[in-house]
XYZ file of C-alpha atoms in Angstrom:
610
model
C 2.131 -13.943 -31.537
C 3.648 -11.573 -29.371
C 1.651 -8.325 -28.820
C 2.358 -4.640 -27.986
C -0.455 -2.364 -27.276
C -0.523 1.429 -28.818
C -1.906 3.494 -26.076
C 0.843 6.031 -24.389
C 0.501 5.040 -20.668
C 1.019 2.082 -18.386
C -2.033 -0.601 -18.947
C -2.710 -3.561 -16.989
C -2.833 -6.382 -19.127
C -1.064 -9.699 -19.716
C -0.603 -9.612 -23.465
C -0.221 -5.863 -23.904
C 2.958 -3.859 -22.172
C 2.916 0.033 -22.781
C 5.613 2.319 -21.560
C 4.294 6.023 -21.124
C 5.483 8.173 -23.519
C 5.629 12.178 -23.857
C 3.755 14.363 -26.334
C 6.891 15.814 -27.702
C 5.497 18.655 -30.356
C 9.269 19.817 -30.503
C 10.871 17.207 -32.046
C 13.593 17.832 -34.414
C 12.918 14.929 -36.657
C 11.161 15.068 -39.714
C 10.822 11.312 -39.867
C 6.733 10.846 -39.925
C 5.309 7.582 -38.312
C 5.935 4.808 -40.431
C 6.534 6.663 -43.860
C 3.405 8.586 -43.218
C 2.934 12.375 -43.560
C 1.120 15.255 -41.769
C -2.679 15.041 -41.915
C -5.145 17.623 -41.353
C -8.276 15.678 -40.858
C -10.404 17.134 -38.157
C -12.628 14.298 -37.428
C -9.703 12.530 -36.412
C -9.380 13.593 -32.785
C -6.449 13.732 -29.731
C -8.311 11.922 -26.862
C -6.479 12.971 -23.532
C -7.021 11.393 -20.319
C -6.104 13.467 -17.401
C -4.551 10.827 -15.951
C -1.259 11.285 -18.290
C -2.297 8.868 -21.119
C -3.133 9.686 -24.577
C -4.979 8.174 -27.501
C -6.213 8.658 -30.975
C -10.199 8.694 -31.506
C -12.966 9.593 -34.395
C -15.946 11.805 -34.604
C -18.817 9.234 -36.224
C -21.597 11.329 -35.002
C -22.291 14.709 -33.414
C -21.861 13.499 -30.371
C -20.417 10.054 -30.524
C -16.607 9.153 -30.913
C -14.902 5.477 -31.685
C -11.783 4.567 -29.955
C -10.172 1.377 -28.412
C -11.289 -0.013 -25.102
C -7.708 -0.047 -23.737
C -7.761 3.927 -24.206
C -10.467 4.432 -21.346
C -9.282 1.889 -19.055
C -9.288 2.811 -15.509
C -8.723 -0.250 -13.567
C -7.839 -3.942 -14.501
C -11.259 -4.480 -15.605
C -13.284 -1.026 -15.607
C -13.156 2.183 -17.350
C -12.346 5.351 -16.266
C -14.576 8.331 -15.197
C -15.983 10.307 -18.137
C -15.035 13.184 -16.422
C -10.795 12.202 -17.033
C -11.346 12.767 -20.802
C -11.043 15.641 -23.000
C -11.313 15.468 -26.798
C -9.041 17.848 -28.771
C -9.335 18.785 -32.573
C -6.701 20.439 -34.534
C -3.175 19.245 -35.916
C -1.594 19.048 -32.391
C -2.989 18.879 -28.793
C -1.037 22.030 -28.028
C -2.888 24.366 -30.179
C -6.147 22.532 -30.715
C -8.926 24.284 -32.478
C -11.734 22.977 -30.068
C -12.263 20.864 -27.403
C -14.916 18.811 -25.995
C -15.834 17.278 -22.889
C -16.865 13.391 -22.765
C -20.241 12.869 -20.926
C -20.137 9.200 -20.914
C -17.980 6.183 -21.805
C -18.945 2.687 -23.200
C -16.562 -0.082 -23.657
C -17.790 -2.943 -26.037
C -18.661 -6.378 -23.815
C -15.595 -8.740 -23.476
C -12.566 -8.876 -21.748
C -10.287 -6.106 -20.979
C -6.602 -7.557 -21.745
C -6.674 -8.104 -25.796
C -7.574 -11.832 -24.805
C -8.413 -12.544 -28.366
C -12.249 -11.896 -28.379
C -11.841 -8.582 -30.637
C -13.805 -6.399 -28.383
C -11.110 -3.575 -28.041
C -13.540 -1.018 -29.166
C -15.130 2.036 -26.878
C -17.442 4.817 -27.757
C -17.609 8.174 -26.010
C -20.835 10.404 -25.907
C -19.869 14.148 -25.846
C -21.423 16.551 -23.751
C -22.045 18.643 -26.744
C -22.159 17.943 -30.503
C -19.154 18.432 -32.612
C -19.252 20.637 -35.549
C -16.692 18.456 -37.261
C -18.022 16.174 -40.068
C -18.613 12.682 -38.756
C -16.741 9.885 -40.644
C -19.187 6.986 -41.600
C -18.789 3.576 -40.640
C -19.047 0.176 -42.838
C -20.532 -2.323 -41.005
C -19.740 -4.908 -43.802
C -17.751 -7.886 -42.796
C -13.894 -6.798 -43.328
C -12.797 -9.682 -45.528
C -13.777 -7.586 -48.341
C -10.600 -5.186 -48.055
C -8.042 -7.735 -48.186
C -5.199 -6.740 -50.241
C -6.546 -3.132 -50.464
C -4.952 0.066 -49.404
C -6.053 1.926 -46.527
C -5.180 4.807 -44.694
C -4.037 5.047 -41.010
C -4.359 8.066 -39.105
C -3.312 9.098 -35.641
C -1.649 11.484 -33.123
C 0.983 8.886 -32.000
C 4.653 8.454 -31.743
C 7.106 8.076 -34.741
C 10.044 5.617 -35.182
C 12.373 8.541 -34.292
C 10.624 9.314 -30.930
C 8.397 12.439 -31.573
C 4.381 12.395 -30.822
C 1.652 14.783 -30.625
C 1.122 15.647 -34.262
C -1.641 14.328 -36.439
C -0.273 12.109 -39.571
C -1.582 9.427 -41.984
C 0.037 6.692 -43.974
C -1.448 4.310 -46.557
C -0.502 0.586 -46.149
C -2.082 -2.331 -47.254
C -4.202 -5.038 -45.461
C -2.412 -8.180 -45.558
C -5.534 -10.226 -44.097
C -8.789 -10.630 -42.047
C -8.969 -13.218 -39.183
C -10.675 -13.683 -35.932
C -12.316 -10.050 -36.284
C -9.332 -8.540 -36.553
C -7.513 -6.469 -39.452
C -3.947 -6.946 -40.308
C -2.076 -4.202 -41.869
C 1.603 -3.372 -42.641
C 3.292 -1.533 -40.225
C 1.839 1.559 -39.783
C 1.315 2.157 -36.239
C 3.070 3.396 -33.222
C 2.327 4.522 -29.484
C -0.313 6.716 -29.270
C -2.115 5.602 -32.269
C -4.513 3.261 -30.396
C -8.058 4.049 -31.295
C -7.255 5.443 -34.652
C -9.020 4.578 -37.578
C -8.555 2.348 -40.418
C -10.388 3.975 -43.485
C -10.940 2.175 -46.434
C -10.761 3.515 -50.165
C -14.344 4.641 -50.008
C -13.534 6.996 -46.782
C -15.255 4.459 -44.388
C -14.178 3.282 -40.827
C -13.603 -0.585 -41.160
C -11.535 -1.077 -37.437
C -9.486 0.928 -34.730
C -5.789 0.796 -34.106
C -5.348 -2.094 -31.324
C -1.943 -3.261 -31.354
C 1.239 -4.064 -33.059
C 2.671 -7.160 -33.011
C 5.808 -9.721 -34.119
C 4.850 -12.389 -37.078
C 7.310 -14.853 -35.846
C 5.678 -14.966 -32.184
C 8.956 -14.785 -30.301
C 10.639 -11.409 -30.943
C 9.562 -7.676 -29.578
C 7.310 -5.962 -31.712
C 9.052 -2.598 -32.361
C 7.028 0.345 -33.690
C 8.330 1.082 -37.318
C 8.881 -2.653 -38.363
C 6.151 -4.903 -36.811
C 2.622 -5.112 -38.626
C -0.416 -3.701 -36.887
C -3.927 -5.239 -35.776
C -6.773 -2.934 -36.184
C -9.970 -4.271 -34.290
C -12.646 -4.596 -36.866
C -16.272 -3.351 -35.634
C -18.654 -5.363 -38.074
C -19.419 -7.517 -35.261
C -19.799 -5.084 -32.784
C -22.699 -3.142 -34.938
C -25.256 -3.142 -32.202
C -23.052 -1.860 -29.484
C -21.851 1.103 -31.646
C -25.319 1.863 -33.357
C -26.929 1.841 -29.717
C -24.375 4.414 -28.526
C -24.795 6.253 -31.563
C -28.411 6.793 -31.214
C -28.550 7.375 -27.306
C -25.831 10.556 -28.298
C -28.598 11.750 -30.430
C -31.570 10.906 -28.407
C -33.667 13.296 -26.657
C -36.340 12.903 -23.569
C -37.229 16.386 -22.461
C -36.538 16.989 -18.958
C -37.765 20.495 -18.877
C -35.919 23.596 -18.900
C -32.268 23.266 -19.871
C -29.865 23.294 -16.669
C -26.272 22.952 -16.445
C -25.740 19.480 -16.269
C -24.180 18.135 -19.855
C -27.380 17.087 -21.294
C -29.998 18.326 -24.066
C -32.824 18.853 -21.298
C -34.987 20.923 -23.883
C -34.382 19.091 -26.699
C -33.129 21.781 -29.051
C -29.848 20.160 -30.000
C -27.680 22.466 -28.126
C -26.251 21.227 -24.440
C -26.211 23.579 -21.690
C -26.699 26.659 -23.933
C -27.947 28.649 -21.006
C -24.771 28.235 -18.849
C -21.689 30.423 -18.253
C -18.932 29.127 -20.433
C -15.475 28.470 -18.547
C -13.690 31.696 -17.670
C -16.479 34.008 -17.182
C -17.725 35.330 -13.840
C -20.305 33.498 -11.656
C -22.200 33.266 -8.235
C -22.847 29.447 -8.091
C -22.267 26.059 -9.577
C -25.539 25.627 -11.197
C -24.467 28.736 -13.656
C -21.897 27.436 -15.018
C -21.032 24.758 -17.915
C -19.263 21.871 -16.127
C -21.081 23.036 -12.808
C -18.220 24.433 -10.667
C -18.092 27.856 -9.965
C -14.955 28.761 -8.101
C -12.852 31.072 -6.273
C -9.509 31.385 -8.212
C -6.808 33.694 -8.591
C -8.727 35.135 -11.570
C -11.494 36.032 -9.268
C -15.119 33.849 -8.933
C -15.597 32.248 -12.395
C -16.839 28.938 -13.687
C -13.671 26.722 -14.083
C -12.961 23.022 -13.692
C -10.505 21.071 -12.111
C -6.983 20.319 -13.445
C -3.182 18.859 -12.960
C -1.007 21.758 -11.909
C 2.060 19.677 -12.387
C 0.881 19.824 -16.329
C -0.474 23.215 -16.463
C -0.483 23.509 -20.135
C -2.809 20.384 -20.642
C -6.273 19.682 -19.335
C -7.881 22.918 -19.723
C -10.019 24.833 -22.476
C -8.469 26.850 -25.042
C -7.298 30.124 -23.592
C -7.051 29.003 -20.554
C -4.410 27.063 -18.392
C -4.246 25.292 -14.956
C -3.357 27.629 -12.106
C -1.490 25.524 -9.195
C -1.571 28.403 -6.675
C -3.461 25.747 -4.537
C -0.838 23.596 -4.035
C -1.207 20.365 -5.145
C -5.096 21.260 -6.374
C -5.438 23.141 -9.492
C -7.969 25.063 -11.339
C -8.154 26.359 -14.934
C -8.265 30.136 -15.198
C -7.987 32.457 -18.198
C -4.424 32.966 -19.992
C -1.965 31.224 -22.210
C 1.641 31.434 -22.832
C 3.032 32.750 -26.077
C 6.139 31.993 -28.607
C 8.127 34.545 -26.676
C 7.514 33.513 -23.185
C 10.174 33.561 -20.576
C 12.338 30.642 -19.808
C 13.227 28.928 -16.727
C 14.905 30.768 -14.171
C 13.758 34.293 -15.590
C 12.152 36.556 -13.240
C 8.412 36.973 -13.684
C 5.185 38.580 -11.968
C 2.602 36.204 -13.606
C 2.362 32.508 -14.576
C 1.657 33.521 -18.577
C 4.546 35.357 -18.599
C 6.452 31.765 -18.589
C 6.604 29.203 -20.739
C 6.386 26.815 -18.005
C 3.059 28.310 -17.054
C 4.572 28.625 -13.541
C 5.852 31.529 -11.643
C 6.470 31.515 -8.275
C 9.069 32.183 -5.410
C 10.318 28.910 -4.119
C 11.273 30.495 -0.739
C 14.172 32.775 -1.331
C 12.485 36.253 -1.737
C 12.851 35.740 -5.886
C 9.990 35.140 -7.922
C 11.040 33.425 -11.283
C 9.735 31.039 -13.930
C 10.117 27.511 -12.541
C 8.947 23.827 -13.634
C 6.391 22.861 -11.218
C 6.765 19.555 -9.117
C 5.955 17.349 -6.688
C 8.664 16.897 -3.626
C 10.188 13.510 -3.539
C 8.786 12.464 -6.785
C 11.901 12.595 -9.139
C 10.329 15.327 -11.305
C 13.283 17.955 -11.738
C 16.039 17.899 -14.497
C 19.761 17.493 -13.607
C 21.309 19.639 -10.605
C 17.833 20.806 -9.705
C 15.940 19.571 -6.631
C 11.749 20.169 -5.724
C 11.340 22.992 -3.364
C 8.585 21.639 -1.340
C 8.247 18.667 1.186
C 7.759 14.817 0.192
C 4.299 14.906 -1.380
C 3.575 18.329 -1.626
C 3.827 21.061 -4.443
C 6.050 23.403 -5.195
C 9.083 24.312 -8.277
C 12.178 23.000 -9.378
C 15.358 25.476 -8.243
C 18.810 24.646 -8.166
C 19.626 21.891 -5.730
C 22.323 24.042 -3.777
C 19.611 26.218 -2.547
C 17.422 23.987 -1.236
C 17.726 23.611 2.568
C 16.865 20.440 3.634
C 17.156 16.595 2.619
C 17.174 16.159 -1.080
C 14.448 13.527 -2.868
C 14.437 10.967 -5.258
C 16.541 11.581 -8.079
C 18.108 14.936 -6.779
C 21.839 15.287 -6.836
C 23.617 14.421 -3.949
C 27.326 13.359 -2.794
C 26.505 11.630 0.720
C 23.895 9.558 2.227
C 23.011 11.922 4.788
C 21.891 14.822 2.116
C 18.769 12.489 0.951
C 15.655 12.282 2.580
C 12.004 11.348 2.752
C 11.374 8.111 1.008
C 15.314 8.276 -0.375
C 17.387 6.415 1.574
C 20.928 6.676 0.101
C 23.030 8.597 -2.632
C 23.645 6.274 -5.285
C 26.731 6.169 -8.214
C 24.733 5.535 -11.333
C 27.435 5.393 -13.869
C 28.987 8.564 -12.959
C 25.954 10.261 -11.824
C 25.199 10.831 -8.246
C 21.632 11.503 -6.815
C 19.124 10.391 -3.908
C 17.572 6.969 -4.476
C 15.382 4.479 -2.293
C 15.048 0.922 -1.960
C 12.509 -1.307 -4.313
C 11.610 -4.908 -5.514
C 10.128 -3.923 -8.778
C 9.694 -0.998 -11.011
C 6.072 -0.373 -9.584
C 8.026 0.887 -6.534
C 9.797 3.271 -7.874
C 7.316 5.699 -10.007
C 7.381 7.247 -13.516
C 10.741 7.889 -14.773
C 12.264 5.156 -12.795
C 12.857 1.389 -12.651
C 14.122 -0.917 -9.864
C 17.685 -2.009 -10.990
C 17.397 -5.787 -9.039
C 21.166 -6.359 -8.742
C 21.192 -3.499 -6.217
C 17.614 -3.491 -5.276
C 17.246 0.222 -5.936
C 15.533 2.615 -8.257
C 17.558 4.244 -10.990
C 16.866 7.295 -13.441
C 15.348 6.560 -16.841
C 12.573 3.651 -17.740
C 13.373 0.454 -18.671
C 14.816 0.784 -21.767
C 13.899 -0.524 -25.539
C 16.638 -1.258 -28.450
C 18.772 2.434 -28.339
C 17.784 3.194 -25.126
C 20.638 4.707 -22.822
C 21.851 1.551 -20.095
C 24.683 1.105 -17.443
C 23.981 -2.635 -17.233
C 22.214 -5.293 -18.642
C 19.440 -5.128 -16.139
C 18.649 -1.659 -17.681
C 17.142 -2.866 -20.630
C 13.554 -4.264 -21.444
C 12.788 -8.088 -22.162
C 16.072 -9.550 -21.649
C 17.719 -7.212 -23.788
C 21.612 -6.399 -23.528
C 23.599 -3.202 -22.259
C 26.351 -2.542 -25.376
C 28.873 0.079 -25.506
C 30.565 2.262 -28.338
C 33.259 4.363 -27.045
C 32.086 6.224 -23.926
C 28.105 5.760 -24.837
C 25.954 2.761 -23.464
C 22.903 1.433 -24.861
C 20.237 -1.377 -24.564
C 20.171 -3.949 -27.791
C 18.788 -7.501 -28.280
C 19.739 -10.596 -30.582
C 18.324 -10.311 -34.006
C 17.552 -11.669 -37.415
C 17.035 -8.999 -39.563
C 14.056 -7.683 -37.612
C 15.663 -4.389 -35.730
C 13.991 -1.319 -35.541
C 13.904 1.500 -37.852
C 17.598 3.260 -37.599
C 19.134 0.013 -36.728
C 20.660 -2.768 -38.752
C 21.225 -6.697 -37.737
C 24.990 -7.208 -37.576
C 27.608 -9.756 -35.866
C 28.705 -8.862 -32.547
C 30.521 -11.828 -30.316
C 29.303 -14.952 -32.112
C 25.818 -13.461 -32.298
C 23.931 -10.907 -34.364
C 22.622 -7.979 -32.472
C 20.763 -4.792 -33.708
C 23.254 -1.602 -34.358
C 22.637 1.605 -34.909
C 23.213 3.222 -38.396
C 23.926 6.737 -36.876
C 25.011 8.598 -33.580
C 23.366 7.320 -30.967
C 22.427 10.226 -27.998
C 25.925 11.534 -26.000
C 27.780 10.534 -29.199
C 30.117 13.176 -30.992
C 28.429 14.839 -34.274
C 28.692 17.680 -36.763
C 25.173 18.228 -37.645
C 21.584 16.657 -37.076
C 21.960 14.265 -40.278
C 24.750 12.545 -38.010
C 22.346 11.409 -35.304
C 19.619 9.067 -35.307
C 17.475 11.476 -33.181
C 18.091 14.161 -35.967
C 19.460 16.844 -33.004
C 23.013 17.913 -32.416
C 23.901 20.125 -29.873
C 26.631 22.100 -28.152
C 27.831 21.135 -24.681
C 30.070 23.604 -24.760
C 33.017 21.521 -25.129
C 31.817 19.876 -28.430
C 28.622 19.030 -30.119
C 27.132 15.493 -29.198
C 24.074 13.786 -30.895
C 20.701 14.074 -28.340
C 17.292 14.520 -27.973
C 14.959 16.938 -26.513
C 13.836 15.463 -22.675
C 11.557 16.968 -19.820
C 9.814 16.045 -16.671
C 7.119 13.550 -18.991
C 9.689 12.397 -21.417
C 12.643 10.752 -19.493
C 16.225 10.766 -20.683
C 17.475 6.685 -20.539
C 19.794 5.014 -17.714
C 22.978 6.927 -17.589
C 22.225 10.026 -19.600
C 21.075 13.333 -17.514
C 18.209 16.020 -19.197
C 19.868 19.532 -18.874
C 18.210 22.680 -19.630
C 19.263 24.611 -22.801
C 20.924 28.175 -22.125
C 17.499 29.759 -22.761
C 16.004 27.888 -20.184
C 13.005 27.161 -22.766
C 13.937 23.245 -23.654
C 15.976 20.700 -22.241
C 18.350 17.526 -23.989
C 19.436 14.638 -22.859
C 23.338 14.421 -22.371
C 26.196 12.047 -20.966
C 27.479 13.445 -17.133
C 30.329 15.747 -17.493
C 32.741 12.625 -16.689
C 31.446 10.892 -20.191
C 31.673 13.227 -23.326
C 32.099 16.744 -21.780
C 34.293 19.034 -19.399
C 31.258 21.314 -18.895
C 28.392 20.533 -16.301
C 26.159 23.618 -17.233
C 23.528 23.911 -19.641
C 24.085 23.246 -23.755
C 23.132 25.266 -26.901
C 21.539 23.688 -29.759
C 24.019 23.993 -32.439
C 26.556 22.486 -34.618
C 30.191 22.123 -33.946
C 33.208 19.855 -34.733
C 33.919 16.023 -33.989
C 31.616 13.982 -36.049
C 31.061 10.451 -35.057
C 32.212 7.559 -36.907
C 34.402 4.527 -37.408
C 34.241 3.092 -33.514
C 33.439 -0.283 -33.259
C 30.800 -1.689 -31.262
C 31.729 -3.580 -27.952
C 29.035 -5.752 -26.243
C 29.936 -5.689 -22.097
C 30.883 -8.795 -20.723
C 31.567 -10.179 -24.322
C 32.147 -13.926 -23.345
C 28.547 -14.021 -20.902
C 26.668 -11.832 -23.941
C 27.472 -14.467 -26.711
C 26.029 -17.323 -24.329
C 23.143 -15.149 -23.436
C 21.978 -14.601 -27.335
C 22.525 -17.998 -28.179
C 20.062 -18.990 -25.686
C 17.556 -16.620 -26.577
C 14.622 -18.204 -28.381
């Protein structure tokens, strides 16, 4: 059967390919994860990898957390270091109630690539005890829950595309085989490691992958059934980790090392917490006393390009050190300033980054790395290639433009970007490539031209300019000026799409407006969001440095600078190249026939599809 793993990051594995997904707390869609609903289970937690990946996990003992093995993967066959993980408690990681550091990661014995040995399980040992009530584990053979209704919980992506909010759903167990528990469609990207909880309230397995029952079509979130890795056959491994997390061998007085040295069931209780003044490393929880913009305090390293993530509650990542960040006290508020507003400190800005890009004016900007394609439409990173700075309007940048930044000629591009590329009406600097890996996050390699183009290679419904922009042999179709990826079907399309006749074959067609199509209200749009671009309203979705628009679309800031949405380039659907503001307006989409690009070739390709 065709498998697709659920972790929100790119993973190495022959049987599982996962595209990066951005945590999106601002989703306008109310559609929950596969018919789910908001959940407030404090024992199910958000597992964040500082490298940028996210999963779900469950507290099963005060210092023990259960998750999937591919969620803690570092190299092709090894775990990432424990210091790279943070556990957040709460409905959303953006407003956590508590967080815990991880002292140790333990992968279950077996292979790393979902090879069929049912070993996709891992244990985390926390540096300090969690106050949440642990969820009990059932080590009985899972065959007993076949046909029963279970509860699935996770922070993963809904079929509409949002993620980062804890949701739950009740589904039926359809079977048990080879150490795996199979359920009706219940989980999406980001739900990996989340629990399957039986009627008696005990955990029977962890979310591992979704799959295609026919073994041929690509499994899609919302329609594909899921497989949970059972845990009964891993009893010894799990019990050992739980016992080790609670055992204590006295080593003398308590010191700041993330362990309970004096066996009083408290860890580092004599140490200074993050954010408070210190004089030496051995005083601090985390063993780091650093000189920061807030003075000499206990801190921890973090990613300044994502200042809102990776720090304890009430702290953010200060990037005043360039590409090296340290957690300092402070947090943005609901009234924080948007992009471009004058500021005097980071915490005044919604982006948590206040800087003077070099023109003498200090203002709120989005942090970026030079020549990494991180800025939005019409912007460039005010930094040399590889160094860190802020995204500013491209016309104020002196010097060559980097990857993905606007241009009018090859001469304007520099760094790794060798040429100015016209991508369906959008011109930006690009570089040559032979595969997607050479392009980096948010780009893919268009093999016909051998250049890096904006947007990840898309699944059904994603934007495209030509067939090569679509994943897994998909096809680029058009309705009016809007282009999107589709595939052959037999009534197995993702949620929001229908299998219709087109050009002698059947393909997945959207049941509502796609990004870039005219709309009057949110209900007209598959994304559930309709915006006013200044020359009419169009369907769109929210976007940003970590949530890329599809190929052929641009991520444009809203008028208040606090948000951004995907829109077609001005030449397709808008006469105004400026920002847009969320609203309603005339111009309802509808009644336009779908037309596959290069119809003759498409029909032939679809008939050949296995």
